[in-house]
PDB file of C-alpha atoms in Angstrom:
ATOM      1  CA  MET P1043      27.061  11.079   2.750  1.00  0.00           C
ATOM      2  CA  ARG P1044      26.444   7.676   4.241  1.00  0.00           C
ATOM      3  CA  GLY P1045      22.998   6.796   5.484  1.00  0.00           C
ATOM      4  CA  PRO P1046      22.036   5.366   8.875  1.00  0.00           C
ATOM      5  CA  ARG P1047      22.987   1.862   9.801  1.00  0.00           C
ATOM      6  CA  LEU P1048      19.797  -0.165   9.581  1.00  0.00           C
ATOM      7  CA  LEU P1049      19.593  -3.253  11.751  1.00  0.00           C
ATOM      8  CA  THR P1050      16.897  -5.884  11.931  1.00  0.00           C
ATOM      9  CA  ARG P1051      15.807  -7.970  14.844  1.00  0.00           C
ATOM     10  CA  THR P1052      13.567 -10.949  14.708  1.00  0.00           C
ATOM     11  CA  GLY P1053      10.551 -12.281  16.456  1.00  0.00           C
ATOM     12  CA  GLY P1054       7.829 -14.815  15.836  1.00  0.00           C
ATOM     13  CA  LEU P1055       6.565 -17.974  17.415  1.00  0.00           C
ATOM     14  CA  ALA P1056       9.776 -19.854  16.817  1.00  0.00           C
ATOM     15  CA  VAL P1057      11.813 -17.714  19.190  1.00  0.00           C
ATOM     16  CA  SER P1058       8.982 -16.372  21.368  1.00  0.00           C
ATOM     17  CA  THR P1059       9.818 -12.717  20.762  1.00  0.00           C
ATOM     18  CA  GLY P1060       7.030 -11.619  18.464  1.00  0.00           C
ATOM     19  CA  ARG P1061       3.471 -12.304  17.404  1.00  0.00           C
ATOM     20  CA  ILE P1062       1.401 -11.869  14.258  1.00  0.00           C
ATOM     21  CA  VAL P1063      -2.369 -12.281  14.210  1.00  0.00           C
ATOM     22  CA  THR P1064      -5.078 -11.407  11.726  1.00  0.00           C
ATOM     23  CA  ARG P1065      -8.632 -10.406  12.419  1.00  0.00           C
ATOM     24  CA  SER P1066     -11.586  -9.608  10.211  1.00  0.00           C
ATOM     25  CA  GLU P1067     -13.224  -6.204  10.322  1.00  0.00           C
ATOM     26  CA  GLY P1068     -16.880  -6.559   9.387  1.00  0.00           C
ATOM     27  CA  GLY P1069     -16.155  -9.270   6.848  1.00  0.00           C
ATOM     28  CA  VAL P1070     -15.202  -6.716   4.188  1.00  0.00           C
ATOM     29  CA  GLY P1071     -11.912  -6.977   2.325  1.00  0.00           C
ATOM     30  CA  LEU P1072      -8.855  -8.600   3.829  1.00  0.00           C
ATOM     31  CA  PRO P1073      -8.457  -9.022   7.582  1.00  0.00           C
ATOM     32  CA  GLU P1074      -6.279  -6.703   9.611  1.00  0.00           C
ATOM     33  CA  MET P1075      -2.777  -7.825  10.564  1.00  0.00           C
ATOM     34  CA  GLU P1076      -1.392  -7.190  14.028  1.00  0.00           C
ATOM     35  CA  LEU P1077       2.274  -7.442  14.951  1.00  0.00           C
ATOM     36  CA  ARG P1078       3.828  -7.423  18.406  1.00  0.00           C
ATOM     37  CA  PHE P1079       7.367  -7.418  17.191  1.00  0.00           C
ATOM     38  CA  SER P1080       9.617  -6.707  20.187  1.00  0.00           C
ATOM     39  CA  PRO P1081       8.358  -7.807  23.629  1.00  0.00           C
ATOM     40  CA  PHE P1082      10.137  -5.762  26.272  1.00  0.00           C
ATOM     41  CA  ASN P1083      12.821  -7.243  28.517  1.00  0.00           C
ATOM     42  CA  LYS P1084      12.901 -10.496  26.551  1.00  0.00           C
ATOM     43  CA  TRP P1085      16.487 -11.441  25.742  1.00  0.00           C
ATOM     44  CA  TYR P1086      17.276 -12.755  22.267  1.00  0.00           C
ATOM     45  CA  GLU P1087      20.567 -13.732  20.713  1.00  0.00           C
ATOM     46  CA  VAL P1088      22.244 -11.742  17.963  1.00  0.00           C
ATOM     47  CA  TYR P1089      24.674 -13.908  16.057  1.00  0.00           C
ATOM     48  CA  SER P1090      26.217 -12.759  12.807  1.00  0.00           C
ATOM     49  CA  PRO P1091      29.675 -12.217  11.324  1.00  0.00           C
ATOM     50  CA  ARG P1092      28.864  -8.511  10.914  1.00  0.00           C
ATOM     51  CA  GLU P1093      27.802  -7.773  14.485  1.00  0.00           C
ATOM     52  CA  GLY P1094      29.162 -10.683  16.475  1.00  0.00           C
ATOM     53  CA  ARG P1095      27.447 -12.715  19.143  1.00  0.00           C
ATOM     54  CA  PHE P1096      25.666 -11.215  22.134  1.00  0.00           C
ATOM     55  CA  LEU P1097      22.284 -11.011  23.844  1.00  0.00           C
ATOM     56  CA  GLU P1098      19.993  -8.081  23.260  1.00  0.00           C
ATOM     57  CA  ARG P1099      16.677  -6.746  24.536  1.00  0.00           C
ATOM     58  CA  THR P1100      14.460  -3.702  24.145  1.00  0.00           C
ATOM     59  CA  VAL P1101      12.861  -1.876  27.059  1.00  0.00           C
ATOM     60  CA  ARG P1102       9.643   0.077  27.339  1.00  0.00           C
ATOM     61  CA  GLY P1103      10.196   3.597  26.080  1.00  0.00           C
ATOM     62  CA  ALA P1104      12.698   2.593  23.403  1.00  0.00           C
ATOM     63  CA  PHE P1105      10.207   3.194  20.570  1.00  0.00           C
ATOM     64  CA  ALA P1106       8.170   6.039  22.084  1.00  0.00           C
ATOM     65  CA  ASP P1107       9.896   9.039  20.462  1.00  0.00           C
ATOM     66  CA  SER P1108      10.044   7.342  17.079  1.00  0.00           C
ATOM     67  CA  ILE P1109       6.349   6.412  17.203  1.00  0.00           C
ATOM     68  CA  ARG P1110       5.366  10.016  17.954  1.00  0.00           C
ATOM     69  CA  SER P1111       7.372  11.255  14.972  1.00  0.00           C
ATOM     70  CA  LEU P1112       5.752   8.688  12.659  1.00  0.00           C
ATOM     71  CA  ARG P1113       2.152   9.695  13.353  1.00  0.00           C
ATOM     72  CA  ARG P1114       0.405  11.487  10.466  1.00  0.00           C
ATOM     73  CA  SER P1115      -2.359  14.071  10.748  1.00  0.00           C
ATOM     74  CA  ASP P1116      -4.962  11.522   9.589  1.00  0.00           C
ATOM     75  CA  GLY P1117      -4.067   9.121  12.423  1.00  0.00           C
ATOM     76  CA  THR P1118      -2.083   6.652  10.306  1.00  0.00           C
ATOM     77  CA  TYR P1119       1.667   6.087  10.621  1.00  0.00           C
ATOM     78  CA  SER P1120       4.438   6.519   8.066  1.00  0.00           C
ATOM     79  CA  VAL P1121       6.364   3.384   9.066  1.00  0.00           C
ATOM     80  CA  LYS P1122       6.623   0.781   6.303  1.00  0.00           C
ATOM     81  CA  THR P1123       5.502  -2.833   6.509  1.00  0.00           C
ATOM     82  CA  LEU P1124       7.015  -5.361   4.109  1.00  0.00           C
ATOM     83  CA  PHE P1125       7.298  -9.117   3.756  1.00  0.00           C
ATOM     84  CA  ASN P1126      10.782 -10.423   4.514  1.00  0.00           C
ATOM     85  CA  HIS P1127      12.065  -6.813   4.641  1.00  0.00           C
ATOM     86  CA  GLY P1128      11.338  -6.468   0.932  1.00  0.00           C
ATOM     87  CA  SER P1129      13.666  -9.288  -0.071  1.00  0.00           C
ATOM     88  CA  ASP P1130      11.057 -11.844  -1.138  1.00  0.00           C
ATOM     89  CA  PRO P1131      11.517 -12.593  -4.871  1.00  0.00           C
ATOM     90  CA  SER P1132       7.763 -12.534  -5.551  1.00  0.00           C
ATOM     91  CA  VAL P1133       6.525  -9.695  -3.342  1.00  0.00           C
ATOM     92  CA  GLY P1134       9.652  -7.535  -3.396  1.00  0.00           C
ATOM     93  CA  ASN P1135       9.267  -4.020  -1.952  1.00  0.00           C
ATOM     94  CA  LYS P1136       5.484  -3.872  -2.346  1.00  0.00           C
ATOM     95  CA  LEU P1137       3.880  -2.484   0.804  1.00  0.00           C
ATOM     96  CA  LEU P1138       1.500  -4.830   2.607  1.00  0.00           C
ATOM     97  CA  GLY P1139      -0.841  -2.145   3.901  1.00  0.00           C
ATOM     98  CA  THR P1140      -1.394   1.070   5.828  1.00  0.00           C
ATOM     99  CA  VAL P1141      -0.366   1.185   9.478  1.00  0.00           C
ATOM    100  CA  THR P1142      -3.464   2.313  11.387  1.00  0.00           C
ATOM    101  CA  TYR P1143      -2.184   1.779  14.924  1.00  0.00           C
ATOM    102  CA  LEU P1144       1.289   1.927  16.400  1.00  0.00           C
ATOM    103  CA  ALA P1145       1.940   2.198  20.118  1.00  0.00           C
ATOM    104  CA  GLU P1146       4.029   0.965  22.975  1.00  0.00           C
ATOM    105  CA  GLU P1147       1.745  -1.240  25.023  1.00  0.00           C
ATOM    106  CA  ALA P1148       2.586  -2.732  28.411  1.00  0.00           C
ATOM    107  CA  ASP P1149       4.554  -5.668  27.028  1.00  0.00           C
ATOM    108  CA  SER P1150       5.582  -4.752  23.469  1.00  0.00           C
ATOM    109  CA  PRO P1151       5.266  -2.235  20.654  1.00  0.00           C
ATOM    110  CA  ALA P1152       2.131  -3.158  18.733  1.00  0.00           C
ATOM    111  CA  MET P1153       1.217  -2.416  15.145  1.00  0.00           C
ATOM    112  CA  ARG P1154      -2.013  -2.931  13.243  1.00  0.00           C
ATOM    113  CA  VAL P1155      -1.992  -2.934   9.452  1.00  0.00           C
ATOM    114  CA  ALA P1156      -4.972  -2.576   7.123  1.00  0.00           C
ATOM    115  CA  LEU P1157      -3.877  -5.034   4.448  1.00  0.00           C
ATOM    116  CA  TYR P1158      -4.299  -3.990   0.836  1.00  0.00           C
ATOM    117  CA  ASP P1159      -6.580  -6.218  -1.219  1.00  0.00           C
ATOM    118  CA  THR P1160      -3.854  -7.505  -3.529  1.00  0.00           C
ATOM    119  CA  SER P1161      -2.879 -10.855  -4.968  1.00  0.00           C
ATOM    120  CA  TYR P1162       0.372 -10.995  -2.994  1.00  0.00           C
ATOM    121  CA  ASN P1163      -1.422 -10.342   0.309  1.00  0.00           C
ATOM    122  CA  ARG P1164      -3.950 -13.054  -0.525  1.00  0.00           C
ATOM    123  CA  ASP P1165      -1.041 -15.432  -1.091  1.00  0.00           C
ATOM    124  CA  LEU P1166       0.340 -14.551   2.356  1.00  0.00           C
ATOM    125  CA  LEU P1167      -2.993 -14.728   4.159  1.00  0.00           C
ATOM    126  CA  PRO P1168      -3.179 -18.517   4.802  1.00  0.00           C
ATOM    127  CA  GLY P1169       0.233 -18.464   6.485  1.00  0.00           C
ATOM    128  CA  LEU P1170      -0.623 -15.358   8.502  1.00  0.00           C
ATOM    129  CA  LYS P1171      -3.854 -16.910   9.739  1.00  0.00           C
ATOM    130  CA  ALA P1172      -2.050 -20.143  10.620  1.00  0.00           C
ATOM    131  CA  GLY P1173       0.547 -18.226  12.636  1.00  0.00           C
ATOM    132  CA  VAL P1174       3.523 -19.784  10.849  1.00  0.00           C
ATOM    133  CA  TYR P1175       5.353 -16.531  10.099  1.00  0.00           C
ATOM    134  CA  GLY P1176       7.659 -14.711  12.460  1.00  0.00           C
ATOM    135  CA  SER P1177       7.917 -10.946  12.807  1.00  0.00           C
ATOM    136  CA  SER P1178      10.875  -8.624  12.438  1.00  0.00           C
ATOM    137  CA  PHE P1179      11.642  -4.933  12.618  1.00  0.00           C
ATOM    138  CA  MET P1180      14.199  -2.653  11.023  1.00  0.00           C
ATOM    139  CA  PHE P1181      15.670   0.162  13.089  1.00  0.00           C
ATOM    140  CA  GLU P1182      18.563   2.467  13.883  1.00  0.00           C
ATOM    141  CA  VAL P1183      20.102   2.599  17.351  1.00  0.00           C
ATOM    142  CA  ASN P1184      20.019   5.983  19.088  1.00  0.00           C
ATOM    143  CA  GLU P1185      20.844   4.970  22.653  1.00  0.00           C
ATOM    144  CA  ASP P1186      22.000   1.683  24.160  1.00  0.00           C
ATOM    145  CA  THR P1187      23.891   0.294  27.135  1.00  0.00           C
ATOM    146  CA  TRP P1188      26.224  -2.700  27.375  1.00  0.00           C
ATOM    147  CA  ASP P1189      27.273  -5.190  29.994  1.00  0.00           C
ATOM    148  CA  HIS P1190      30.392  -6.655  28.419  1.00  0.00           C
ATOM    149  CA  ASN P1191      31.120  -9.181  31.164  1.00  0.00           C
ATOM    150  CA  PRO P1192      27.874 -10.421  32.694  1.00  0.00           C
ATOM    151  CA  LYS P1193      27.836 -13.347  35.065  1.00  0.00           C
ATOM    152  CA  PRO P1194      26.237 -16.537  33.685  1.00  0.00           C
ATOM    153  CA  SER P1195      22.516 -16.606  34.451  1.00  0.00           C
ATOM    154  CA  SER P1196      19.366 -18.516  33.570  1.00  0.00           C
ATOM    155  CA  HIS P1197      18.754 -16.345  30.511  1.00  0.00           C
ATOM    156  CA  ASN P1198      22.464 -16.172  29.611  1.00  0.00           C
ATOM    157  CA  PRO P1199      24.187 -19.390  30.712  1.00  0.00           C
ATOM    158  CA  SER P1200      27.196 -18.700  28.469  1.00  0.00           C
ATOM    159  CA  GLY P1201      27.802 -15.230  29.874  1.00  0.00           C
ATOM    160  CA  LEU P1202      27.545 -13.516  26.482  1.00  0.00           C
ATOM    161  CA  PRO P1203      27.775  -9.706  26.369  1.00  0.00           C
ATOM    162  CA  GLU P1204      24.376  -8.105  26.939  1.00  0.00           C
ATOM    163  CA  ARG P1205      23.033  -5.075  25.111  1.00  0.00           C
ATOM    164  CA  THR P1206      19.936  -3.078  26.073  1.00  0.00           C
ATOM    165  CA  LEU P1207      18.321  -0.907  23.403  1.00  0.00           C
ATOM    166  CA  ARG P1208      16.928   2.216  25.088  1.00  0.00           C
ATOM    167  CA  LYS P1209      16.135   4.505  22.143  1.00  0.00           C
ATOM    168  CA  VAL P1210      15.658   3.417  18.532  1.00  0.00           C
ATOM    169  CA  THR P1211      14.306   4.856  15.306  1.00  0.00           C
ATOM    170  CA  LEU P1212      11.814   2.457  13.763  1.00  0.00           C
ATOM    171  CA  TYR P1213      11.777   2.219   9.965  1.00  0.00           C
ATOM    172  CA  GLU P1214       9.888  -0.960   9.139  1.00  0.00           C
ATOM    173  CA  ALA P1215       8.206  -3.993  10.680  1.00  0.00           C
ATOM    174  CA  GLY P1216       6.515  -6.961   9.113  1.00  0.00           C
ATOM    175  CA  PRO P1217       6.200 -10.720   8.754  1.00  0.00           C
ATOM    176  CA  VAL P1218       9.189 -12.875   7.863  1.00  0.00           C
ATOM    177  CA  THR P1219       9.511 -16.500   6.829  1.00  0.00           C
ATOM    178  CA  PHE P1220      12.565 -17.165   8.985  1.00  0.00           C
ATOM    179  CA  PRO P1221      13.780 -14.902  11.776  1.00  0.00           C
ATOM    180  CA  ALA P1222      17.344 -14.834  10.417  1.00  0.00           C
ATOM    181  CA  ASN P1223      17.361 -13.290   6.936  1.00  0.00           C
ATOM    182  CA  PRO P1224      20.505 -12.684   4.838  1.00  0.00           C
ATOM    183  CA  ALA P1225      18.947  -9.504   3.426  1.00  0.00           C
ATOM    184  CA  ALA P1226      18.404  -8.105   6.931  1.00  0.00           C
ATOM    185  CA  THR P1227      21.640  -6.149   7.022  1.00  0.00           C
ATOM    186  CA  ALA P1228      22.435  -2.679   5.716  1.00  0.00           C
ATOM    187  CA  GLN P1229      24.930   0.146   5.418  1.00  0.00           C
ATOM    188  CA  ALA P1230      27.039   1.169   8.391  1.00  0.00           C
ATOM    189  CA  ASN P1231      28.043   4.430   9.915  1.00  0.00           C
ATOM    190  CA  GLY P1232      30.535   5.038  12.659  1.00  0.00           C
ATOM    191  CA  LYS P1233      28.047   5.884  15.367  1.00  0.00           C
ATOM    192  CA  THR P1234      26.356   2.523  15.696  1.00  0.00           C
ATOM    193  CA  MET P1235      29.360   0.419  14.810  1.00  0.00           C
ATOM    194  CA  ALA P1236      31.430   1.826  17.665  1.00  0.00           C
ATOM    195  CA  GLY P1237      29.652  -0.143  20.351  1.00  0.00           C
ATOM    196  CA  LEU P1238      29.847  -3.354  18.358  1.00  0.00           C
ATOM    197  CA  ALA P1239      33.522  -3.443  17.434  1.00  0.00           C
ATOM    198  CA  ARG P1240      34.541  -5.655  20.328  1.00  0.00           C
ATOM    199  CA  HIS P1241      32.082  -8.377  19.315  1.00  0.00           C
ATOM    200  CA  ARG P1242      32.315  -8.332  15.539  1.00  0.00           C
ATOM    201  CA  SER P1243      34.899 -11.036  14.971  1.00  0.00           C
ATOM    202  CA  VAL P1244      33.455 -14.555  14.847  1.00  0.00           C
ATOM    203  CA  PRO P1245      35.829 -16.950  13.029  1.00  0.00           C
ATOM    204  CA  ALA P1246      34.313 -18.663  10.010  1.00  0.00           C
ATOM    205  CA  HIS P1247      35.359 -22.123  11.203  1.00  0.00           C
ATOM    206  CA  VAL P1248      33.479 -21.573  14.481  1.00  0.00           C
ATOM    207  CA  LEU P1249      30.339 -20.583  12.597  1.00  0.00           C
ATOM    208  CA  GLU P1250      30.637 -23.596  10.303  1.00  0.00           C
ATOM    209  CA  ARG P1251      31.057 -25.961  13.252  1.00  0.00           C
ATOM    210  CA  GLU P1252      28.035 -24.548  15.065  1.00  0.00           C
ATOM    211  CA  ALA P1253      25.955 -24.766  11.882  1.00  0.00           C
ATOM    212  CA  LEU P1254      26.839 -28.456  11.638  1.00  0.00           C
ATOM    213  CA  LEU P1255      25.946 -29.065  15.289  1.00  0.00           C
ATOM    214  CA  ALA P1256      22.667 -27.190  14.831  1.00  0.00           C
ATOM    215  CA  ARG P1257      21.882 -29.381  11.831  1.00  0.00           C
ATOM    216  CA  PHE P1258      22.414 -32.553  13.847  1.00  0.00           C
ATOM    217  CA  GLU P1259      20.266 -31.150  16.671  1.00  0.00           C
ATOM    218  CA  TYR P1260      17.474 -30.264  14.254  1.00  0.00           C
ATOM    219  CA  SER P1261      17.557 -33.727  12.677  1.00  0.00           C
ATOM    220  CA  GLY P1262      17.363 -35.360  16.102  1.00  0.00           C
ATOM    221  CA  VAL P1263      14.460 -33.211  17.279  1.00  0.00           C
ATOM    222  CA  LEU P1264      12.608 -33.796  14.024  1.00  0.00           C
ATOM    223  CA  ALA P1265      13.011 -37.565  14.400  1.00  0.00           C
ATOM    224  CA  ARG P1266      11.808 -37.491  18.025  1.00  0.00           C
ATOM    225  CA  HIS P1267       8.631 -35.733  16.931  1.00  0.00           C
ATOM    226  CA  GLY P1268       7.869 -38.175  14.125  1.00  0.00           C
ATOM    227  CA  HIS P1269       8.927 -35.664  11.462  1.00  0.00           C
ATOM    228  CA  ASN P1270       6.153 -33.274  12.486  1.00  0.00           C
ATOM    229  CA  ARG P1271       7.628 -30.000  11.243  1.00  0.00           C
ATOM    230  CA  ASN P1272       4.952 -27.919  12.972  1.00  0.00           C
ATOM    231  CA  ALA P1273       5.808 -29.039  16.505  1.00  0.00           C
ATOM    232  CA  PRO P1274       7.067 -26.026  18.527  1.00  0.00           C
ATOM    233  CA  GLU P1275      10.327 -27.759  19.504  1.00  0.00           C
ATOM    234  CA  VAL P1276      10.958 -28.692  15.866  1.00  0.00           C
ATOM    235  CA  LEU P1277      10.292 -25.104  14.745  1.00  0.00           C
ATOM    236  CA  ARG P1278      12.733 -23.757  17.330  1.00  0.00           C
ATOM    237  CA  ALA P1279      15.412 -26.234  16.260  1.00  0.00           C
ATOM    238  CA  GLU P1280      14.862 -25.431  12.581  1.00  0.00           C
ATOM    239  CA  ILE P1281      15.182 -21.697  13.193  1.00  0.00           C
ATOM    240  CA  ALA P1282      18.360 -22.244  15.211  1.00  0.00           C
ATOM    241  CA  TYR P1283      19.817 -24.337  12.402  1.00  0.00           C
ATOM    242  CA  ARG P1284      18.918 -21.799   9.715  1.00  0.00           C
ATOM    243  CA  ARG P1285      20.325 -18.922  11.760  1.00  0.00           C
ATOM    244  CA  ALA P1286      23.582 -20.784  12.266  1.00  0.00           C
ATOM    245  CA  ARG P1287      23.801 -21.779   8.609  1.00  0.00           C
ATOM    246  CA  LEU P1288      23.147 -18.230   7.395  1.00  0.00           C
ATOM    247  CA  ALA P1289      25.781 -16.857   9.759  1.00  0.00           C
ATOM    248  CA  ALA P1290      28.306 -19.363   8.383  1.00  0.00           C
ATOM    249  CA  MET P1291      27.409 -18.402   4.819  1.00  0.00           C
ATOM    250  CA  GLN P1292      27.728 -14.680   5.558  1.00  0.00           C
ATOM    251  CA  ALA P1293      31.182 -15.209   6.997  1.00  0.00           C
ATOM    252  CA  LYS P1294      32.347 -16.293   3.532  1.00  0.00           C
ATOM    253  CA  TRP P1295      30.870 -13.306   1.672  1.00  0.00           C
TER     254      TRP P1295
END
């Protein structure tokens, strides 16, 4: 029997669709990590040889049923939180902490994690405090709607197909180094693939060309900012380049 198709979507400062902060609780142990990993009604681009290219957003209510089912009797939540979806060669599938709060707030699902006092969390802490990591979540689609032929707009100047996620099952959320991660794909089943079939085919030569253009754009932006890699525009260009490059690489696998 095949398992659910797990998808991941990305957030973080680089693409303005997620937020990670840390805060100390009484100065004891490690600080608490907070993730706001899917701001509602914020369009983001999905671009991969497995799923195709389209815009996607979540809406308020999409996570509500899943969050209720994840709540334990002690007030914690059974959702996992990993670094880089468990694909980091050093941290692997070690859990980062216990989820003590998980709710749909006005603008985004929010999660608070009591970080375990471990060596791998201490290694991550400087980057978490500096806000240099993005956030990502792993989920299964239960209900969605599509606009296959939208008119070009300010958020979608190319008129890409638009998908709205209305009900999802949340499995994991956590910090990621780069919003596009080659490990952030999983097994498929017929249910969730059916709505994606029309958009799956992206020719490898198109992906390779766009990766090259993204590289040139990143180099130009980096030069304009005096090679300051922490400038927001530079970070956005770097993420765009890495996403395009990973998509081109996946097309060859």
